Short mmCIF file of C-alpha atoms and ligand atoms in Angstrom, two decimals:
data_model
loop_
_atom_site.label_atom_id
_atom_site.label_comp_id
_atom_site.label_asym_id
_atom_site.label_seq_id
_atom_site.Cartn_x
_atom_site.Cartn_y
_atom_site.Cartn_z
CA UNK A 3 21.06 19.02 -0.98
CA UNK A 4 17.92 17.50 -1.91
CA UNK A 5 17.71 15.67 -5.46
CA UNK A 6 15.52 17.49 -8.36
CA UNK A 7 12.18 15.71 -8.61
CA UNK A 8 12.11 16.84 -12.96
CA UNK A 9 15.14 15.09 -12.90
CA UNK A 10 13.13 11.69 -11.16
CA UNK A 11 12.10 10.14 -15.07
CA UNK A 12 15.88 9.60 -15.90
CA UNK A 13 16.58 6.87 -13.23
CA UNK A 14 14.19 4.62 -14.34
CA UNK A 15 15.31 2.49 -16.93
CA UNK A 16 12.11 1.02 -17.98
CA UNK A 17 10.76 4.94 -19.00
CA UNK A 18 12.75 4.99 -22.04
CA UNK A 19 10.98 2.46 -23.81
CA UNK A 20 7.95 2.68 -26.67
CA UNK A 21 5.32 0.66 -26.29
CA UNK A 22 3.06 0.09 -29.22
CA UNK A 23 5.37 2.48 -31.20
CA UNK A 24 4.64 5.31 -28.83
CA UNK A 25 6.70 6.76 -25.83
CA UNK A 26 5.56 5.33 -22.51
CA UNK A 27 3.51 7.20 -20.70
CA UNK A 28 3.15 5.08 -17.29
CA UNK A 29 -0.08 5.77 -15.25
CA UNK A 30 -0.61 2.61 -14.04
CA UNK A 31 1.20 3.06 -10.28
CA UNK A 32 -1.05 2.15 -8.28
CA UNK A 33 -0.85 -1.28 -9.06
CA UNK A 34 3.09 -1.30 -8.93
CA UNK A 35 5.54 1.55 -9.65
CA UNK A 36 8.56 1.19 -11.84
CA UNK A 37 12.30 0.80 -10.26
CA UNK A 38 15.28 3.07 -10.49
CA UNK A 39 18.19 1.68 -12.08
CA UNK A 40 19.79 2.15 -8.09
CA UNK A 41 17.17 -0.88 -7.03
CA UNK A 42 17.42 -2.95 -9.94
CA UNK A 43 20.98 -3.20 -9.73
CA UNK A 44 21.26 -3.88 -5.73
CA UNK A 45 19.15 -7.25 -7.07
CA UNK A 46 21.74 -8.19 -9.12
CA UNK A 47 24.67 -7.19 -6.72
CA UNK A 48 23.48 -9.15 -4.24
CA UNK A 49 23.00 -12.17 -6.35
CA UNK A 50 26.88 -11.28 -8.33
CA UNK A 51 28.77 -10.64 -4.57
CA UNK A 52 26.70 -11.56 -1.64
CA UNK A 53 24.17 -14.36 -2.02
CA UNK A 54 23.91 -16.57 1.32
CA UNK A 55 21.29 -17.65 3.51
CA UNK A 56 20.80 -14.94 6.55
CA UNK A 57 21.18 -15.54 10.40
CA UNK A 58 22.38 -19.30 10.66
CA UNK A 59 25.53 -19.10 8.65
CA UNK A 60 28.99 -18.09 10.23
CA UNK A 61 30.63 -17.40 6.82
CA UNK A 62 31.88 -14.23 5.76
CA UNK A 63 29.33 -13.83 2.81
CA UNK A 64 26.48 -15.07 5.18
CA UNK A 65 27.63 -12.40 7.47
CA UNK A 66 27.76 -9.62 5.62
CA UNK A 67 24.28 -10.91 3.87
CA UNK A 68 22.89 -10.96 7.22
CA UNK A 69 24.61 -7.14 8.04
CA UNK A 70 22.96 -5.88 4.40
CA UNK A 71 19.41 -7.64 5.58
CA UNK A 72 19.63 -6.47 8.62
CA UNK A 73 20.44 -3.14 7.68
CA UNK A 74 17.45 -2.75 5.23
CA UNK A 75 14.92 -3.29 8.23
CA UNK A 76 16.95 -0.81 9.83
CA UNK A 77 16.26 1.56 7.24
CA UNK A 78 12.33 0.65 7.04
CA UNK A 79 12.43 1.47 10.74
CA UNK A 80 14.10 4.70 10.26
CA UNK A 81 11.48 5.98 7.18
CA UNK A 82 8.41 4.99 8.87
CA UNK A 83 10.20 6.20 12.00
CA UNK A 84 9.31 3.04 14.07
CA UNK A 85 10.60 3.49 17.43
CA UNK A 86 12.73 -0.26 17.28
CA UNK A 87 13.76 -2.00 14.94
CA UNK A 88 12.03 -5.42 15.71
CA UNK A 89 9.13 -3.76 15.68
CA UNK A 90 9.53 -4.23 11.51
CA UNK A 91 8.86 -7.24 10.33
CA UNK A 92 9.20 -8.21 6.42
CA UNK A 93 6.58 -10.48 4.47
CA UNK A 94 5.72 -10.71 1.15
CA UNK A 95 3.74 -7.61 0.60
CA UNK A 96 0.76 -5.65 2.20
CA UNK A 97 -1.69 -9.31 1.57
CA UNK A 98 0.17 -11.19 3.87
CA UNK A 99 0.75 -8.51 6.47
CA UNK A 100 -2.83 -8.21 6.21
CA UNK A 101 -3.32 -11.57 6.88
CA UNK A 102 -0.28 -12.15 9.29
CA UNK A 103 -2.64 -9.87 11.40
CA UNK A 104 -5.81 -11.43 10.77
CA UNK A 105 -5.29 -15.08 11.54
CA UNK A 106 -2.73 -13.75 14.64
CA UNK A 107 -5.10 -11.91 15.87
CA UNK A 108 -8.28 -13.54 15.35
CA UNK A 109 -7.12 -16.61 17.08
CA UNK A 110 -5.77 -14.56 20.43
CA UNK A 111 -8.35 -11.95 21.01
CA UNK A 112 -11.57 -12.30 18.96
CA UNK A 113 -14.57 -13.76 20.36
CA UNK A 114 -18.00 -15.54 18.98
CA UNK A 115 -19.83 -11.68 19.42
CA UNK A 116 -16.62 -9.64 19.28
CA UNK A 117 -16.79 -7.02 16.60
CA UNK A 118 -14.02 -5.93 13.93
CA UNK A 119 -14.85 -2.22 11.78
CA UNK A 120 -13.33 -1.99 8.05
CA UNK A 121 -14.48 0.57 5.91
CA UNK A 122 -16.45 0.69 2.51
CA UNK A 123 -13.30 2.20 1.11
CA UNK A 124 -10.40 -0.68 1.66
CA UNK A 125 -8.93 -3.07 -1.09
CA UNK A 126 -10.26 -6.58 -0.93
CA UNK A 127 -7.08 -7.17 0.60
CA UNK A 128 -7.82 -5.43 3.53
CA UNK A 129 -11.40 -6.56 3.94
CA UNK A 130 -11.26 -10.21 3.11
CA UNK A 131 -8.82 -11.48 5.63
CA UNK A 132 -11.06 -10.05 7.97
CA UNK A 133 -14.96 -11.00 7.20
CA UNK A 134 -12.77 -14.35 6.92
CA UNK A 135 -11.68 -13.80 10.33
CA UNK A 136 -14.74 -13.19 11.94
CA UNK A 137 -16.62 -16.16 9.88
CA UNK A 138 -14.27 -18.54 11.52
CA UNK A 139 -14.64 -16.66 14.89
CA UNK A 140 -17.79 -16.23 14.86
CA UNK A 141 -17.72 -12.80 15.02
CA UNK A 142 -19.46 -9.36 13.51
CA UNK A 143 -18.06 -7.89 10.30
CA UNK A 144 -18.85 -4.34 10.24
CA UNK A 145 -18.47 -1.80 7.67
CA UNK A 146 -18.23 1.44 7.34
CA UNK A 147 -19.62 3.42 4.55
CA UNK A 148 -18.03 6.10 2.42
CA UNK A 149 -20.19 8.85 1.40
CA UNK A 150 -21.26 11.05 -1.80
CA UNK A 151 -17.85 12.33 -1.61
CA UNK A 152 -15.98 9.34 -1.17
CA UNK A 153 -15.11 10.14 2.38
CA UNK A 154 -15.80 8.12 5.46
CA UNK A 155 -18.03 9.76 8.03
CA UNK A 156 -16.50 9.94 11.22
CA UNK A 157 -19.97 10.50 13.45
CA UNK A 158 -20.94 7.60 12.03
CA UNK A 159 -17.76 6.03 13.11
CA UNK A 160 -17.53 7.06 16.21
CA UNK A 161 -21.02 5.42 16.97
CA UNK A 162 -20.04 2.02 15.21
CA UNK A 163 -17.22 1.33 18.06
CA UNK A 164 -18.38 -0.16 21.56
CA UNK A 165 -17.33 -2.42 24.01
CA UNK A 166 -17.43 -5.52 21.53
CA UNK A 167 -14.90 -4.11 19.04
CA UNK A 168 -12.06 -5.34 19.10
CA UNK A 169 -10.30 -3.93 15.84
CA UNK A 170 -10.48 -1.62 13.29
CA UNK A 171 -8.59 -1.61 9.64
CA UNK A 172 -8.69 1.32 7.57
CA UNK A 173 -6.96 2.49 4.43
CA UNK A 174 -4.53 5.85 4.58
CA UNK A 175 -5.58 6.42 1.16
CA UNK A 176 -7.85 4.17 -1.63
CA UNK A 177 -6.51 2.51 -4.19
CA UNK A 178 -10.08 3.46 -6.59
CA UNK A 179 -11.19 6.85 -5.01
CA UNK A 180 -7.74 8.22 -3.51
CA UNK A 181 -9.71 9.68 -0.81
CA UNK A 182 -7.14 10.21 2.35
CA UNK A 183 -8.44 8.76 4.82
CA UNK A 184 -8.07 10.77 8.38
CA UNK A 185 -6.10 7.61 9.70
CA UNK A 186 -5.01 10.07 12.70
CA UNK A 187 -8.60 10.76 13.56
CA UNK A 188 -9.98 7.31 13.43
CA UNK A 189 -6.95 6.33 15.39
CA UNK A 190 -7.72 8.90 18.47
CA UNK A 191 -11.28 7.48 17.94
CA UNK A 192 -10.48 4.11 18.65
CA UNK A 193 -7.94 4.32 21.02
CA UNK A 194 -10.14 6.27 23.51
CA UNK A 195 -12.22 2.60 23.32
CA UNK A 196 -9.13 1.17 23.71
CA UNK A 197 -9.29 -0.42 20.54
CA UNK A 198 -6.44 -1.11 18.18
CA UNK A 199 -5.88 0.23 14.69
CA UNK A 200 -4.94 -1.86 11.62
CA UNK A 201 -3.71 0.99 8.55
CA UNK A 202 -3.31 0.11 5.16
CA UNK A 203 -0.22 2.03 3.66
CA UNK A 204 0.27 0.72 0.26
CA UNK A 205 -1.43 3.45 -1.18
CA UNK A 206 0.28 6.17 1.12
CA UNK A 207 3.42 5.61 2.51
CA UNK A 208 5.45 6.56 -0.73
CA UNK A 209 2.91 9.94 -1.47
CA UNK A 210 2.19 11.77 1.52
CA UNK A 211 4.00 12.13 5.13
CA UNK A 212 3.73 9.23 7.18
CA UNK A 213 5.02 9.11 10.55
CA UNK A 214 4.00 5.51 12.83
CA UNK A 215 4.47 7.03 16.18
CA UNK A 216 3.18 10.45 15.79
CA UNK A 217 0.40 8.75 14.18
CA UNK A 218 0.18 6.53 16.48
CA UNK A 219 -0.85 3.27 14.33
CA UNK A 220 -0.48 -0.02 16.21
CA UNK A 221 0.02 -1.92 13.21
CA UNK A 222 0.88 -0.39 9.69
CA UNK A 223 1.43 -2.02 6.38
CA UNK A 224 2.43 -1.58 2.92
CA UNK A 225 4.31 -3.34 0.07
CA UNK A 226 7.96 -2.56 -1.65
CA UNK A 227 6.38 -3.24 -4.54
CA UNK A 228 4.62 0.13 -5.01
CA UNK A 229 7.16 2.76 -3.65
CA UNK A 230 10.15 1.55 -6.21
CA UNK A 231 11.45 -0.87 -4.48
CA UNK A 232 11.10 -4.91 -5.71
CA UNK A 233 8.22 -7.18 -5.65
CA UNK A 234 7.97 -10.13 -3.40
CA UNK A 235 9.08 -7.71 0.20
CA UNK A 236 6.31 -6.18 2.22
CA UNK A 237 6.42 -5.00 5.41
CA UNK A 238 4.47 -5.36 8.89
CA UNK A 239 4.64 -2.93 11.27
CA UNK A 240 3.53 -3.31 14.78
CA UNK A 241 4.09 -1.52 18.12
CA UNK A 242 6.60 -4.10 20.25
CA UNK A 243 3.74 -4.75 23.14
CA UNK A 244 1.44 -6.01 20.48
CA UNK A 245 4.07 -8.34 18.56
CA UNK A 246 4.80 -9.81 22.02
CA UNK A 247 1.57 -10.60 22.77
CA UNK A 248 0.64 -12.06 19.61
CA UNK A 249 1.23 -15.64 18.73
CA UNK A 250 3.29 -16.51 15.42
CA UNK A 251 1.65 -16.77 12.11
CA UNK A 252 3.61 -19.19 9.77
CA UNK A 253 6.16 -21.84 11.94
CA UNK A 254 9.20 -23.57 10.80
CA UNK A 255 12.43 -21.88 10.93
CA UNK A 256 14.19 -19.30 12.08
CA UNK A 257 10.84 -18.39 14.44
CA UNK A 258 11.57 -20.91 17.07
CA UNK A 259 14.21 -20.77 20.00
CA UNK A 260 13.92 -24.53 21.10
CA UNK A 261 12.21 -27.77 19.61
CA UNK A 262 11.63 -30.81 21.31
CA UNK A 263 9.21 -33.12 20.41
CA UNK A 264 6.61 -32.03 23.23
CA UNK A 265 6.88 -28.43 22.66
CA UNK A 266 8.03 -25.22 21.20
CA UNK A 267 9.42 -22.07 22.63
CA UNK A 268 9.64 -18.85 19.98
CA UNK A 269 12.30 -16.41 18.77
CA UNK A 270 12.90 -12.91 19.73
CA UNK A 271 11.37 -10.14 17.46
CA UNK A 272 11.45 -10.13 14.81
CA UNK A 273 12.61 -13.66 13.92
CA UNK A 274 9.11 -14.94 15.69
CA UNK A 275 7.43 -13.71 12.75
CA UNK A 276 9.87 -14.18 9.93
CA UNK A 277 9.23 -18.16 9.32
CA UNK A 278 11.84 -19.71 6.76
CA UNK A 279 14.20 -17.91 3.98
CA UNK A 280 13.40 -14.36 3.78
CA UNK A 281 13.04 -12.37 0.47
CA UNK A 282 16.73 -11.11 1.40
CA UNK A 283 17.71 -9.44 -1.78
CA UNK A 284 14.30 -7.94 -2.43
CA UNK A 285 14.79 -6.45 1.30
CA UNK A 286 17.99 -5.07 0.28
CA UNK A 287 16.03 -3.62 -3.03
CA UNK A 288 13.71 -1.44 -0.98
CA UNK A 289 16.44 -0.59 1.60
CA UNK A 290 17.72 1.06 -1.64
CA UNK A 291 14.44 2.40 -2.84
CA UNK A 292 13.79 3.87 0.42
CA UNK A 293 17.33 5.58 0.15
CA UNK A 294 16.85 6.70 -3.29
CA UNK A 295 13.40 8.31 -2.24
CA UNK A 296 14.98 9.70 0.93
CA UNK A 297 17.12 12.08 -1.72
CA UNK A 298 13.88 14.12 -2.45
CA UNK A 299 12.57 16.74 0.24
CA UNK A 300 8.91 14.80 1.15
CA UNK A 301 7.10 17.92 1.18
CA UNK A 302 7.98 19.13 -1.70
CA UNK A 303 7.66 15.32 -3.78
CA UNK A 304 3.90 15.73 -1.64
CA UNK A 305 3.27 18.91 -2.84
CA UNK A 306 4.84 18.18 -6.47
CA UNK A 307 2.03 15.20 -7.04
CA UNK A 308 -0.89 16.76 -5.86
CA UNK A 309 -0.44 19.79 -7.86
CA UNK A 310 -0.06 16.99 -10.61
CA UNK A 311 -3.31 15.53 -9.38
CA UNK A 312 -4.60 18.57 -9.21
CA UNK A 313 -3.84 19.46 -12.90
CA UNK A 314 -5.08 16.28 -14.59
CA UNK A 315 -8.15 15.97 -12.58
CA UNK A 316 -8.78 19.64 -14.19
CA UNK A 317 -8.08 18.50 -17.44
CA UNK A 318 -10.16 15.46 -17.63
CA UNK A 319 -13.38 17.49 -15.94
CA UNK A 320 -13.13 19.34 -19.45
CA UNK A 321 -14.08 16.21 -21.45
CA UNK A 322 -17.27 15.98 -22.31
CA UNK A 323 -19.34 13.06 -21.18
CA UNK A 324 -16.44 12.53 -18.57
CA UNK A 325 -17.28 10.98 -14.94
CA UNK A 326 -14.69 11.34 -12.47
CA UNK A 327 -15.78 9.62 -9.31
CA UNK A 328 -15.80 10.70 -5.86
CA UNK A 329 -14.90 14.06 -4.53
CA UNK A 330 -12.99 13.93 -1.55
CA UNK A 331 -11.32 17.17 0.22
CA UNK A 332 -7.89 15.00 0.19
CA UNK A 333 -7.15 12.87 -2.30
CA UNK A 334 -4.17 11.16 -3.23
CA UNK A 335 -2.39 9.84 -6.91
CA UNK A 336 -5.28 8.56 -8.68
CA UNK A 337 -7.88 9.76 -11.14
CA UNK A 338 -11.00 7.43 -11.36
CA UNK A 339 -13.03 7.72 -14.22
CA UNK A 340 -15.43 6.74 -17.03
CA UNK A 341 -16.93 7.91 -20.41
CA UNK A 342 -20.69 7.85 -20.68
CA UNK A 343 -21.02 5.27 -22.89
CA UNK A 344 -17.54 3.55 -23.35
CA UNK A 345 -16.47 0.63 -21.43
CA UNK A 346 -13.45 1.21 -18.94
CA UNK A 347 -11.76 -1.96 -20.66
CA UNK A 348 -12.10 -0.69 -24.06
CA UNK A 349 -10.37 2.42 -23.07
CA UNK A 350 -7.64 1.00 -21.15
CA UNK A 351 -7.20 -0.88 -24.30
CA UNK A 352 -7.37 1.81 -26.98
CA UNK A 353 -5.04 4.20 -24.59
CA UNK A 354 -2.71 1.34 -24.61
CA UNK A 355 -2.43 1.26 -28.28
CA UNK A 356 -1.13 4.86 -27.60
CA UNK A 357 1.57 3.91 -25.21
CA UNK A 358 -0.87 4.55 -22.03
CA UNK A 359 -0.89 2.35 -19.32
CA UNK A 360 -3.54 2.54 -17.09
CA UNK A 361 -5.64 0.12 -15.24
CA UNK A 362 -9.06 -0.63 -16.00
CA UNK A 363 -11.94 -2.43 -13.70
CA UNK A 364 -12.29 -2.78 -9.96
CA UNK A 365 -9.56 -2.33 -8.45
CA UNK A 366 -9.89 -5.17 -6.13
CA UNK A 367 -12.06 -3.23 -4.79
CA UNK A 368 -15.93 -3.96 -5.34
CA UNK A 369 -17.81 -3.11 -2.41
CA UNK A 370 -16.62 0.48 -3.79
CA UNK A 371 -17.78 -0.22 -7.09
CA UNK A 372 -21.52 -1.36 -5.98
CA UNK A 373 -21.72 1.28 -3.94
CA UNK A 374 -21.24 3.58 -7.01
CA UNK A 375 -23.32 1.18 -9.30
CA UNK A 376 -20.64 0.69 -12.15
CA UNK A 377 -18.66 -2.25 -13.12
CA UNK A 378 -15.54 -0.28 -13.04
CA UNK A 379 -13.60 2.70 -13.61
CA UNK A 380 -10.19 3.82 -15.64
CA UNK A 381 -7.85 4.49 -13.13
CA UNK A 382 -4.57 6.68 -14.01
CA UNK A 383 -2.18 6.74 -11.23
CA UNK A 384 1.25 8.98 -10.53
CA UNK A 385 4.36 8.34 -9.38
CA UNK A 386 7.34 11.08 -8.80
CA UNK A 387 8.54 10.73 -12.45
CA UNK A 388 5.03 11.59 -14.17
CA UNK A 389 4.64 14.92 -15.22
CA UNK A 390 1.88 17.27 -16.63
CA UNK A 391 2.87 16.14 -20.47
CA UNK A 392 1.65 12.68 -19.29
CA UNK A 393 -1.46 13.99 -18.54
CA UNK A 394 -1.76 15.78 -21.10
CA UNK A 395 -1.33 12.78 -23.38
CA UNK A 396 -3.84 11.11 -21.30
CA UNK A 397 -6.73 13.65 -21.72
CA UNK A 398 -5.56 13.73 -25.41
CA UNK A 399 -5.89 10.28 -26.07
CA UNK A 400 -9.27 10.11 -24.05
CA UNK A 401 -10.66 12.98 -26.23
CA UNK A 402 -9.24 11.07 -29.73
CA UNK A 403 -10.63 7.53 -28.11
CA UNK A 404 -14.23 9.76 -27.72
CA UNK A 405 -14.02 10.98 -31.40
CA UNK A 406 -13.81 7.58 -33.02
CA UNK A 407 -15.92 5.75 -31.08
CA UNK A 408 -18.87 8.01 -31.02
CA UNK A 409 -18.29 8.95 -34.52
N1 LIG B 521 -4.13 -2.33 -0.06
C1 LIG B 521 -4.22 -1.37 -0.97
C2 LIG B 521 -4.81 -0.04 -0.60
C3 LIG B 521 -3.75 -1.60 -2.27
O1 LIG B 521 -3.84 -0.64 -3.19
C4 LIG B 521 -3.19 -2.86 -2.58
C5 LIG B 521 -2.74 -3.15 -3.95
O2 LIG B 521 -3.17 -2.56 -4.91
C6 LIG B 521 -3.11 -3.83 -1.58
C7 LIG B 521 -3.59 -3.52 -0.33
C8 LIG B 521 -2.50 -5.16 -1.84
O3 LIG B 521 -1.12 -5.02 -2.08
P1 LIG B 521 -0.25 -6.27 -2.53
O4 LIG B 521 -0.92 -6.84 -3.74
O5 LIG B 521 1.08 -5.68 -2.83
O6 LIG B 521 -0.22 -7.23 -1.39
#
């Protein structure tokens, strides 16, 4: 029996609140979601019965810490339906998979010349690492643009990849637009110039289907963080012949197999890349998280938020004066938008004073916001426990924010 997604609001604690003497209405997912109670309290299990450093001790609690660790990549592996498990390997969230990649990659297969393709679309987090990357390389940074629509042009893409690229990192879905990217498309693309494929989950993994080996990704990424599970615990995926051919990214422990003073030789996957203490309980947290989402039929939690998108897109477009940006066939769990004449941060304060949390500015994301010529938008963003009344409180409080300013 799959779980009731009206019944989603109850398990998360932090819902019940007021803010500013006002019920919260939380539209501010995109930068992190809320927990359910289910998550919270595996943090504070583990810490109450379990707490023990993983993989060296031979303790019963470091055992059974290990087992619970363990067990939460094996439940990563099984949602994003990796093929093995080592082929999951936890950081600390979607930044430093991003640049676990980067510097790993850069340093074993990018040449002075060599090309790497990101798109107009991606998070600074997904573009930095890499014009970094090919500044210390010496290599070309290429972008590619989105267009009036938001949406990346795949003709255009197609003629961007040649014999010097050597990598291409793309969003599933942006964090300011939520365009959907056609990840399976660009992937096909590439892959026919033998060229590997960097995608960007964090926006995507907990909204829409997602499936690593049907989509055929050879590295995907995404934080707990923002699909209920705890900060701090990330995750990088990659397919097992491109972990084994890529050197380590942070040393120390647990990575190695044998020191001597002369030389090193590494762990196994995953360990290679899993330098020092882990984030153990946080792992444990999403293991959780990912169980508590697995309750809700993903077709029908898809279908659920996009008719939600759907219906507070529709009511915003009936504001007057109202910009919503980008129109992409596919979008994804966030609204974009501005008032002719009212600063984003103003109303991301004002809505706040309402008990409206949203997030104002760019995003972390301003190559998308000089494209569009604007210093930022208001960005609303769902999760499975919004609902239409929280948009409808949204467009409410943008309409009374529009009356007494313009008064
Ligand atoms: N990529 C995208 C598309 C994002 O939306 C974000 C965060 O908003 C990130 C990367 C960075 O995630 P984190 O800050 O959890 O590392």
């Amino acid at each position: 029996m799959t779980k009731d997604i009206h019944s989603a609001r109850a398990d998360f604690p932090i819902l019940k609140q007021s803010v500013n003497d006002h019920p919260l209405v939380y539209l501010d997912n995109a930068a992190t979601t809320q927990k359910p109670q289910v998550a919270i309290d595996a943090l504070v299990d583990y810490y109450t019965r379990l707490n023990a450093n993983i993989h060296r001790g031979n303790h019963s609690l470091a055992v059974q810490a290990t087992e619970a660790y363990e067990g939460a990549r094996r439940k990563v592996a099984g949602y994003i339906n990796a093929e093995r498990n080592h082929e999951v390997i936890f950081t600390r969230g979607t930044t430093e998979s991003v640049n676990l990649l980067a510097y790993t990659y850069g340093e074993k297969f990018v040449q002075a010349g060599d090309e790497v393709i990101v798109t107009q679309l991606e998070h600074h987090s997904n573009y930095v690492p890499w014009q970094q990357m090919c500044l210390r390389r010496r290599a070309t940074f290429r972008i590619l643009p989105f267009n009036e629509h938001g949406e990346l042009d795949l003709a255009l893409f197609e003629r961007m990849l040649n014999e010097k690229t050597r990598l291409v990192a793309v969003n599933h879905v942006s964090n300011s637009l939520g365009t959907v990217n056609p990840v399976e498309e660009i992937i096909r693309l590439a892959h026919a110039h033998e060229v590997p494929v960097l995608v960007d989950a964090a926006q995507s993994v907990q909204h829409i289907a997602h499936d690593v080996q049907s989509m055929d990704a050879d590295f995907y990424v995404f934080s707990g963080h923002k699909m209920y599970g705890p900060m701090g615990i990330g995750i990088f995926y990659g397919k097992e012949k491109w972990l084994e051919a890529l050197p380590p990214f942070l040393s120390g422990g647990e990575m190695i197999d044998n020191v001597t003073p002369e030389k090193v030789t590494f762990n196994v996957l995953p360990y290679k890349f899993e330098a020092g203490t882990p984030n153990v309980a946080q792992a444990i947290g999403l293991g959780v998280a990912i169980d508590y989402l697995k309750q809700f039929d993903p077709l029908e939690l898809q279908n659920y938020e996009e008719d939600l998108l759907t219906y507070g897109l529709n009511l915003l477009a009936e504001i007057p004066d109202l910009v919503i940006y980008g129109s992409p066939s596919h979008r994804s769990g966030i609204l974009p938008f501005n008032v002719n004449g009212i600063q984003h941060y103003d109303m991301g304060v004002l809505l706040d004073t309402m008990g409206i949390a949203v997030r104002t500015g760019q995003h972390c994301t301003q190559p998308i916001m000089d494209a569009l010529h604007i210093s930022g938008t208001v960005r609303a963003s769902l999760a499975l426990y919004n609902s239409r009344e929280d948009l409808e409180k949204l467009a409410d409080g943008v309409r009374r924010i529009i009356k007494m300013l313009k008064r």
